[in-house]
mmCIF file of C-alpha atoms in Angstrom:
data_model
loop_
_atom_site.group_PDB
_atom_site.id
_atom_site.type_symbol
_atom_site.label_atom_id
_atom_site.label_comp_id
_atom_site.label_asym_id
_atom_site.label_seq_id
_atom_site.Cartn_x
_atom_site.Cartn_y
_atom_site.Cartn_z
ATOM 1 C CA MET A 1 42.619 60.394 -27.503
ATOM 2 C CA SER A 2 42.009 64.095 -26.800
ATOM 3 C CA VAL A 3 43.682 66.949 -28.627
ATOM 4 C CA THR A 4 46.241 68.846 -26.554
ATOM 5 C CA ASP A 5 46.581 72.618 -26.334
ATOM 6 C CA SER A 6 49.938 72.279 -28.091
ATOM 7 C CA GLN A 7 48.329 70.475 -31.012
ATOM 8 C CA LYS A 8 45.617 73.118 -31.230
ATOM 9 C CA ALA A 9 48.288 75.818 -31.336
ATOM 10 C CA ARG A 10 50.168 74.004 -34.106
ATOM 11 C CA ALA A 11 47.029 73.622 -36.193
ATOM 12 C CA ARG A 12 46.101 77.271 -35.710
ATOM 13 C CA ALA A 13 49.621 78.429 -36.621
ATOM 14 C CA TRP A 14 49.627 76.258 -39.738
ATOM 15 C CA TYR A 15 46.490 77.854 -41.151
ATOM 16 C CA PHE A 16 47.954 81.320 -40.731
ATOM 17 C CA GLU A 17 51.198 80.152 -42.340
ATOM 18 C CA LEU A 18 49.292 78.724 -45.306
ATOM 19 C CA GLN A 19 47.354 81.974 -45.642
ATOM 20 C CA LYS A 20 50.615 83.927 -46.013
ATOM 21 C CA LYS A 21 51.880 81.487 -48.647
ATOM 22 C CA LEU A 22 48.664 81.840 -50.640
ATOM 23 C CA PHE A 23 48.845 85.635 -50.375
ATOM 24 C CA ALA A 24 52.356 85.544 -51.860
ATOM 25 C CA ALA A 25 51.479 83.080 -54.645
ATOM 26 C CA PHE A 26 48.429 85.034 -55.797
ATOM 27 C CA GLU A 27 50.176 88.397 -55.609
ATOM 28 C CA GLN A 28 52.946 86.930 -57.785
ATOM 29 C CA LEU A 29 50.347 86.042 -60.424
ATOM 30 C CA GLU A 30 49.024 89.596 -60.234
ATOM 31 C CA GLU A 31 52.565 90.813 -60.974
ATOM 32 C CA GLU A 32 52.981 88.409 -63.903
ATOM 33 C CA ALA A 33 49.692 89.293 -65.619
ATOM 34 C CA ASP A 34 50.098 90.833 -69.090
ATOM 35 C CA GLU A 35 49.370 94.568 -68.912
ATOM 36 C CA LYS A 36 47.656 94.470 -72.321
ATOM 37 C CA LEU A 37 45.073 91.975 -71.111
ATOM 38 C CA TYR A 38 45.030 93.194 -67.519
ATOM 39 C CA PRO A 39 45.655 96.950 -67.362
ATOM 40 C CA GLY A 40 46.228 98.668 -64.064
ATOM 41 C CA ALA A 41 48.349 98.086 -61.010
ATOM 42 C CA PRO A 42 48.786 94.562 -59.603
ATOM 43 C CA GLY A 43 46.462 93.853 -56.704
ATOM 44 C CA LYS A 44 47.590 93.302 -53.130
ATOM 45 C CA PHE A 45 45.832 91.498 -50.301
ATOM 46 C CA GLU A 46 44.156 93.464 -47.574
ATOM 47 C CA ALA A 47 44.214 91.623 -44.243
ATOM 48 C CA LYS A 48 41.256 92.396 -41.961
ATOM 49 C CA PRO A 49 41.348 91.015 -38.396
ATOM 50 C CA TRP A 50 37.982 90.289 -36.781
ATOM 51 C CA SER A 51 36.706 89.028 -33.431
ATOM 52 C CA ARG A 52 33.793 86.706 -32.721
ATOM 53 C CA GLY A 53 30.991 87.712 -30.412
ATOM 54 C CA ASP A 54 30.112 91.019 -28.777
ATOM 55 C CA GLY A 55 33.472 91.569 -27.133
ATOM 56 C CA SER A 56 32.301 90.626 -23.633
ATOM 57 C CA SER A 57 34.374 87.413 -23.705
ATOM 58 C CA ASP A 58 37.128 85.881 -25.813
ATOM 59 C CA GLN A 59 35.525 83.640 -28.437
ATOM 60 C CA GLY A 60 38.280 83.797 -31.014
ATOM 61 C CA GLY A 61 38.217 85.399 -34.433
ATOM 62 C CA GLY A 62 40.437 85.432 -37.452
ATOM 63 C CA ILE A 63 41.976 87.316 -40.340
ATOM 64 C CA GLY A 64 40.118 87.839 -43.571
ATOM 65 C CA GLY A 65 42.302 88.242 -46.642
ATOM 66 C CA PHE A 66 40.746 90.136 -49.566
ATOM 67 C CA LEU A 67 42.164 90.876 -52.998
ATOM 68 C CA ARG A 68 40.522 92.692 -55.877
ATOM 69 C CA GLY A 69 43.092 92.923 -58.621
ATOM 70 C CA ARG A 70 43.632 93.014 -62.336
ATOM 71 C CA PHE A 71 44.033 89.235 -62.798
ATOM 72 C CA PHE A 72 42.047 88.055 -59.770
ATOM 73 C CA GLU A 73 38.727 89.859 -59.917
ATOM 74 C CA LYS A 74 37.890 88.772 -56.383
ATOM 75 C CA VAL A 75 39.729 86.489 -53.955
ATOM 76 C CA GLY A 76 39.121 85.637 -50.345
ATOM 77 C CA VAL A 77 41.692 83.715 -48.278
ATOM 78 C CA HIS A 78 40.448 83.613 -44.716
ATOM 79 C CA VAL A 79 41.660 82.020 -41.491
ATOM 80 C CA SER A 80 39.493 81.626 -38.413
ATOM 81 C CA ASN A 81 39.957 80.205 -34.937
ATOM 82 C CA VAL A 82 36.666 80.303 -33.052
ATOM 83 C CA TYR A 83 35.410 78.608 -29.916
ATOM 84 C CA GLY A 84 32.679 78.734 -27.313
ATOM 85 C CA GLU A 85 29.284 77.049 -27.345
ATOM 86 C CA LEU A 86 27.065 76.159 -30.274
ATOM 87 C CA SER A 87 23.465 77.336 -30.113
ATOM 88 C CA LYS A 88 20.901 74.839 -28.832
ATOM 89 C CA ASP A 89 19.191 74.561 -32.203
ATOM 90 C CA PHE A 90 22.431 74.040 -34.154
ATOM 91 C CA ALA A 91 24.429 71.832 -31.730
ATOM 92 C CA PRO A 92 22.585 68.579 -32.642
ATOM 93 C CA ASN A 93 23.769 69.045 -36.246
ATOM 94 C CA VAL A 94 27.434 68.881 -35.238
ATOM 95 C CA ALA A 95 29.077 65.573 -34.359
ATOM 96 C CA GLY A 96 29.750 65.234 -30.650
ATOM 97 C CA ALA A 97 27.903 68.428 -29.698
ATOM 98 C CA ALA A 98 24.365 67.224 -28.999
ATOM 99 C CA ASP A 99 24.928 66.801 -25.253
ATOM 100 C CA ASP A 100 27.879 69.171 -24.825
ATOM 101 C CA PRO A 101 27.729 72.265 -27.084
ATOM 102 C CA ARG A 102 31.299 73.411 -26.433
ATOM 103 C CA PHE A 103 33.492 73.532 -29.528
ATOM 104 C CA TRP A 104 36.840 74.701 -30.914
ATOM 105 C CA SER A 105 37.480 75.199 -34.609
ATOM 106 C CA ALA A 106 40.326 76.489 -36.754
ATOM 107 C CA GLY A 107 40.695 76.508 -40.492
ATOM 108 C CA LEU A 108 41.349 78.252 -43.777
ATOM 109 C CA SER A 109 38.872 78.863 -46.584
ATOM 110 C CA LEU A 110 39.616 80.181 -50.057
ATOM 111 C CA ILE A 111 37.596 81.206 -53.077
ATOM 112 C CA ALA A 112 39.052 82.728 -56.249
ATOM 113 C CA HIS A 113 37.108 84.386 -59.077
ATOM 114 C CA LEU A 114 39.221 85.288 -62.100
ATOM 115 C CA ARG A 115 38.740 88.157 -64.546
ATOM 116 C CA ASN A 116 39.654 85.925 -67.505
ATOM 117 C CA PRO A 117 36.757 83.532 -68.317
ATOM 118 C CA HIS A 118 39.259 80.898 -69.468
ATOM 119 C CA CYS A 119 40.881 80.777 -66.014
ATOM 120 C CA PRO A 120 38.821 78.515 -63.729
ATOM 121 C CA ALA A 121 37.495 79.673 -60.403
ATOM 122 C CA ALA A 122 38.461 77.487 -57.469
ATOM 123 C CA HIS A 123 37.617 76.742 -53.864
ATOM 124 C CA MET A 124 39.717 75.161 -51.141
ATOM 125 C CA ASN A 125 39.403 74.750 -47.406
ATOM 126 C CA THR A 126 41.088 72.853 -44.628
ATOM 127 C CA ARG A 127 39.818 72.819 -41.055
ATOM 128 C CA HIS A 128 40.111 71.203 -37.646
ATOM 129 C CA MET A 129 37.012 70.772 -35.488
ATOM 130 C CA ILE A 130 36.823 69.698 -31.852
ATOM 131 C CA THR A 131 33.734 68.962 -29.793
ATOM 132 C CA THR A 132 33.585 65.867 -27.580
ATOM 133 C CA LYS A 133 35.068 64.369 -30.773
ATOM 134 C CA TRP A 134 37.747 65.706 -33.102
ATOM 135 C CA TRP A 135 38.302 65.566 -36.828
ATOM 136 C CA PHE A 136 39.761 67.270 -39.884
ATOM 137 C CA GLY A 137 37.908 68.209 -43.029
ATOM 138 C CA GLY A 138 38.391 70.050 -46.255
ATOM 139 C CA GLY A 139 39.279 69.621 -49.888
ATOM 140 C CA GLY A 140 39.674 71.541 -53.105
ATOM 141 C CA ASP A 141 37.539 71.783 -56.222
ATOM 142 C CA LEU A 142 37.873 73.414 -59.631
ATOM 143 C CA ASN A 143 35.065 75.497 -61.124
ATOM 144 C CA PRO A 144 35.564 76.401 -64.804
ATOM 145 C CA THR A 145 33.085 78.866 -66.278
ATOM 146 C CA GLN A 146 33.406 77.834 -69.929
ATOM 147 C CA ASP A 147 31.481 74.849 -71.248
ATOM 148 C CA TYR A 148 34.448 73.431 -73.164
ATOM 149 C CA GLN A 149 36.337 73.125 -69.855
ATOM 150 C CA ARG A 150 33.497 71.678 -67.784
ATOM 151 C CA SER A 151 34.393 68.002 -68.092
ATOM 152 C CA GLN A 152 36.520 65.801 -65.889
ATOM 153 C CA ASP A 153 38.213 64.662 -69.088
ATOM 154 C CA PHE A 154 39.495 68.181 -69.768
ATOM 155 C CA ILE A 155 43.234 68.555 -69.192
ATOM 156 C CA ASP A 156 42.901 71.042 -66.313
ATOM 157 C CA ALA A 157 40.548 68.749 -64.398
ATOM 158 C CA LYS A 158 42.826 65.764 -64.994
ATOM 159 C CA GLU A 159 45.884 67.610 -63.675
ATOM 160 C CA PHE A 160 43.967 68.963 -60.696
ATOM 161 C CA HIS A 161 42.694 65.505 -59.774
ATOM 162 C CA ALA A 162 46.104 63.918 -60.329
ATOM 163 C CA ALA A 163 47.725 66.342 -57.910
ATOM 164 C CA PHE A 164 45.259 65.477 -55.158
ATOM 165 C CA LYS A 165 45.576 61.768 -55.913
ATOM 166 C CA THR A 166 49.298 62.059 -55.258
ATOM 167 C CA ALA A 167 48.610 63.772 -51.932
ATOM 168 C CA CYS A 168 46.078 61.119 -50.915
ATOM 169 C CA ASP A 169 48.333 58.235 -51.978
ATOM 170 C CA LYS A 170 51.213 59.688 -49.943
ATOM 171 C CA HIS A 171 49.137 59.294 -46.779
ATOM 172 C CA GLY A 172 47.372 56.063 -47.680
ATOM 173 C CA ASP A 173 44.025 57.821 -48.018
ATOM 174 C CA ASN A 174 41.346 56.814 -50.472
ATOM 175 C CA PHE A 175 41.466 59.329 -53.326
ATOM 176 C CA GLN A 176 38.608 57.696 -55.213
ATOM 177 C CA ARG A 177 36.329 57.905 -52.176
ATOM 178 C CA TYR A 178 37.160 61.583 -51.619
ATOM 179 C CA LYS A 179 36.775 62.346 -55.324
ATOM 180 C CA GLU A 180 33.319 60.737 -55.390
ATOM 181 C CA TRP A 181 32.424 62.551 -52.158
ATOM 182 C CA CYS A 182 33.359 65.839 -53.846
ATOM 183 C CA ASP A 183 31.198 65.028 -56.879
ATOM 184 C CA GLU A 184 28.263 64.193 -54.622
ATOM 185 C CA TYR A 185 28.625 67.200 -52.340
ATOM 186 C CA PHE A 186 29.164 69.865 -55.008
ATOM 187 C CA PHE A 187 26.017 68.981 -56.935
ATOM 188 C CA ALA A 188 23.062 71.351 -57.270
ATOM 189 C CA PRO A 189 19.845 69.276 -57.261
ATOM 190 C CA HIS A 190 17.646 72.170 -58.361
ATOM 191 C CA ARG A 191 19.774 72.496 -61.519
ATOM 192 C CA ASN A 192 20.563 68.788 -61.798
ATOM 193 C CA GLU A 193 24.194 69.634 -62.476
ATOM 194 C CA PRO A 194 27.583 69.670 -60.727
ATOM 195 C CA ARG A 195 28.990 72.972 -59.508
ATOM 196 C CA GLY A 196 32.305 72.339 -61.234
ATOM 197 C CA VAL A 197 34.608 69.496 -62.294
ATOM 198 C CA GLY A 198 35.364 68.285 -58.797
ATOM 199 C CA GLY A 199 38.505 67.521 -56.870
ATOM 200 C CA ILE A 200 38.373 66.024 -53.381
ATOM 201 C CA PHE A 201 36.154 66.534 -50.351
ATOM 202 C CA TYR A 202 36.399 64.881 -46.936
ATOM 203 C CA ASP A 203 34.929 65.407 -43.491
ATOM 204 C CA HIS A 204 35.120 63.787 -40.040
ATOM 205 C CA HIS A 205 38.597 62.569 -40.951
ATOM 206 C CA ASN A 206 39.918 60.842 -37.822
ATOM 207 C CA THR A 207 42.071 57.727 -38.013
ATOM 208 C CA GLY A 208 42.877 57.959 -34.310
ATOM 209 C CA ASP A 209 46.363 59.279 -35.173
ATOM 210 C CA TRP A 210 46.284 63.081 -34.857
ATOM 211 C CA GLU A 211 49.778 63.592 -36.266
ATOM 212 C CA LYS A 212 49.010 61.532 -39.363
ATOM 213 C CA ASP A 213 45.693 63.265 -39.968
ATOM 214 C CA PHE A 214 47.173 66.724 -39.449
ATOM 215 C CA ALA A 215 49.933 65.939 -41.943
ATOM 216 C CA PHE A 216 47.329 64.932 -44.534
ATOM 217 C CA ASN A 217 45.368 68.121 -43.849
ATOM 218 C CA GLN A 218 48.523 70.159 -44.417
ATOM 219 C CA ASP A 219 49.300 68.407 -47.694
ATOM 220 C CA VAL A 220 45.818 69.148 -49.010
ATOM 221 C CA GLY A 221 46.545 72.853 -48.591
ATOM 222 C CA LEU A 222 50.038 72.587 -50.060
ATOM 223 C CA THR A 223 48.780 70.585 -53.028
ATOM 224 C CA PHE A 224 46.303 73.322 -53.889
ATOM 225 C CA LEU A 225 49.017 75.955 -53.426
ATOM 226 C CA ASP A 226 51.116 74.115 -56.008
ATOM 227 C CA ILE A 227 48.621 72.994 -58.669
ATOM 228 C CA TYR A 228 46.211 75.915 -58.902
ATOM 229 C CA PRO A 229 48.756 78.631 -59.837
ATOM 230 C CA LYS A 230 50.233 76.222 -62.409
ATOM 231 C CA LEU A 231 46.828 75.808 -64.070
ATOM 232 C CA LEU A 232 46.213 79.550 -64.046
ATOM 233 C CA ARG A 233 49.527 80.244 -65.749
ATOM 234 C CA THR A 234 48.532 78.027 -68.682
ATOM 235 C CA ARG A 235 45.354 80.105 -69.269
ATOM 236 C CA MET A 236 46.178 83.630 -68.113
ATOM 237 C CA ASN A 237 47.348 84.925 -71.510
ATOM 238 C CA THR A 238 44.322 83.601 -73.423
ATOM 239 C CA PRO A 239 42.235 86.506 -74.774
ATOM 240 C CA TRP A 240 38.464 86.436 -74.302
ATOM 241 C CA THR A 241 35.333 87.757 -75.977
ATOM 242 C CA GLU A 242 32.147 89.321 -74.670
ATOM 243 C CA ALA A 243 30.424 85.980 -75.288
ATOM 244 C CA ASP A 244 33.035 84.260 -73.075
ATOM 245 C CA ARG A 245 32.434 86.834 -70.364
ATOM 246 C CA ASP A 246 28.674 86.406 -70.604
ATOM 247 C CA GLU A 247 29.047 82.646 -70.202
ATOM 248 C CA GLN A 248 31.270 83.253 -67.178
ATOM 249 C CA LEU A 249 28.711 85.522 -65.508
ATOM 250 C CA ILE A 250 25.894 83.013 -65.998
ATOM 251 C CA ARG A 251 28.028 80.227 -64.526
ATOM 252 C CA ARG A 252 28.895 82.467 -61.588
ATOM 253 C CA GLY A 253 25.175 82.821 -60.918
ATOM 254 C CA ARG A 254 24.941 79.039 -60.583
ATOM 255 C CA TYR A 255 27.920 79.120 -58.211
ATOM 256 C CA ALA A 256 26.160 81.665 -56.013
ATOM 257 C CA GLU A 257 23.000 79.557 -55.961
ATOM 258 C CA PHE A 258 24.892 76.541 -54.647
ATOM 259 C CA ASN A 259 26.689 78.454 -51.920
ATOM 260 C CA LEU A 260 23.513 80.074 -50.631
ATOM 261 C CA LEU A 261 21.301 77.006 -50.846
ATOM 262 C CA TYR A 262 23.520 74.056 -49.944
ATOM 263 C CA ASP A 263 26.987 74.905 -48.675
ATOM 264 C CA ARG A 264 27.524 73.638 -45.123
ATOM 265 C CA GLY A 265 30.469 75.959 -44.522
ATOM 266 C CA THR A 266 28.273 78.976 -45.179
ATOM 267 C CA MET A 267 25.684 77.648 -42.748
ATOM 268 C CA PHE A 268 28.297 76.850 -40.067
ATOM 269 C CA GLY A 269 29.718 80.360 -40.269
ATOM 270 C CA LEU A 270 26.307 81.954 -39.939
ATOM 271 C CA LYS A 271 25.251 79.674 -37.073
ATOM 272 C CA THR A 272 28.443 80.311 -35.076
ATOM 273 C CA ALA A 273 28.338 84.122 -35.303
ATOM 274 C CA GLY A 274 31.207 84.252 -37.752
ATOM 275 C CA ASN A 275 32.302 87.258 -39.759
ATOM 276 C CA ILE A 276 29.671 88.004 -42.403
ATOM 277 C CA GLU A 277 32.148 89.641 -44.785
ATOM 278 C CA THR A 278 34.345 86.541 -44.914
ATOM 279 C CA ILE A 279 31.448 84.052 -44.918
ATOM 280 C CA LEU A 280 29.802 85.639 -47.953
ATOM 281 C CA SER A 281 33.018 86.549 -49.777
ATOM 282 C CA SER A 282 32.610 83.352 -51.784
ATOM 283 C CA LEU A 283 29.892 85.111 -53.779
ATOM 284 C CA PRO A 284 31.216 86.351 -57.137
ATOM 285 C CA PRO A 285 31.739 90.088 -57.723
ATOM 286 C CA HIS A 286 29.513 90.048 -60.804
ATOM 287 C CA ALA A 287 27.008 87.446 -61.996
ATOM 288 C CA ARG A 288 24.087 87.177 -64.374
ATOM 289 C CA TRP A 289 20.906 85.166 -64.658
ATOM 290 C CA PRO A 290 19.509 84.699 -68.188
#
């Protein structure tokens, strides 16, 4: 089956709707943050529209959402809807584009870096890609910066995984497969270590039933919207030391290494003339290498 214009419009609208919900949830946490631990005014998102290409033709664009606050040190929640033709050198790397480089893509990507070292960083994205084939992809993963939290047996990791298992089970999808896929993908070979404690990751998700697959894609985003703020609220009032902060900055350096060396989303954005500010917003605001 082919994807209709109506279905494309629904997918596009959903990503913008999810972006607004994430803006509201994160701004609420900024409001709740203890002024003694987090002095200053609560942060608000700045929405920055952007367009793809040189302006000579409509190739889509998106809205970048940026927050630098007192609780969230740096957050990016970005939605894009881009289309056109993939470059000749990149098209063979995308399913269904080797012989026909035309594509359409919409999605949301999120990265959150917290001021408090005891509050885990996190990443989430959901997307819809259409070439001569169509599919959904995405997932969410948790990235603690403190060694005592960096185990899948730690309570935060267990609750994060359990939430996504519920979402997968609801749609009859294989949580264990997507969990293992996440562990394999978010692994830095040059460090011989995982980027974080995992979650789920999936790509080329196409059962042949667009409505079913879109519903699963939506629930991935809603699951993250529910579980991540809950986890942050359990840690946000924990005080930290300079040693905790130093450990956080070193771990952030490892995060940056992964995103620049291995992340396919970063590469896709660069190869499709995406917005540089949103593509590289996943990089932490401060990091350190020992």
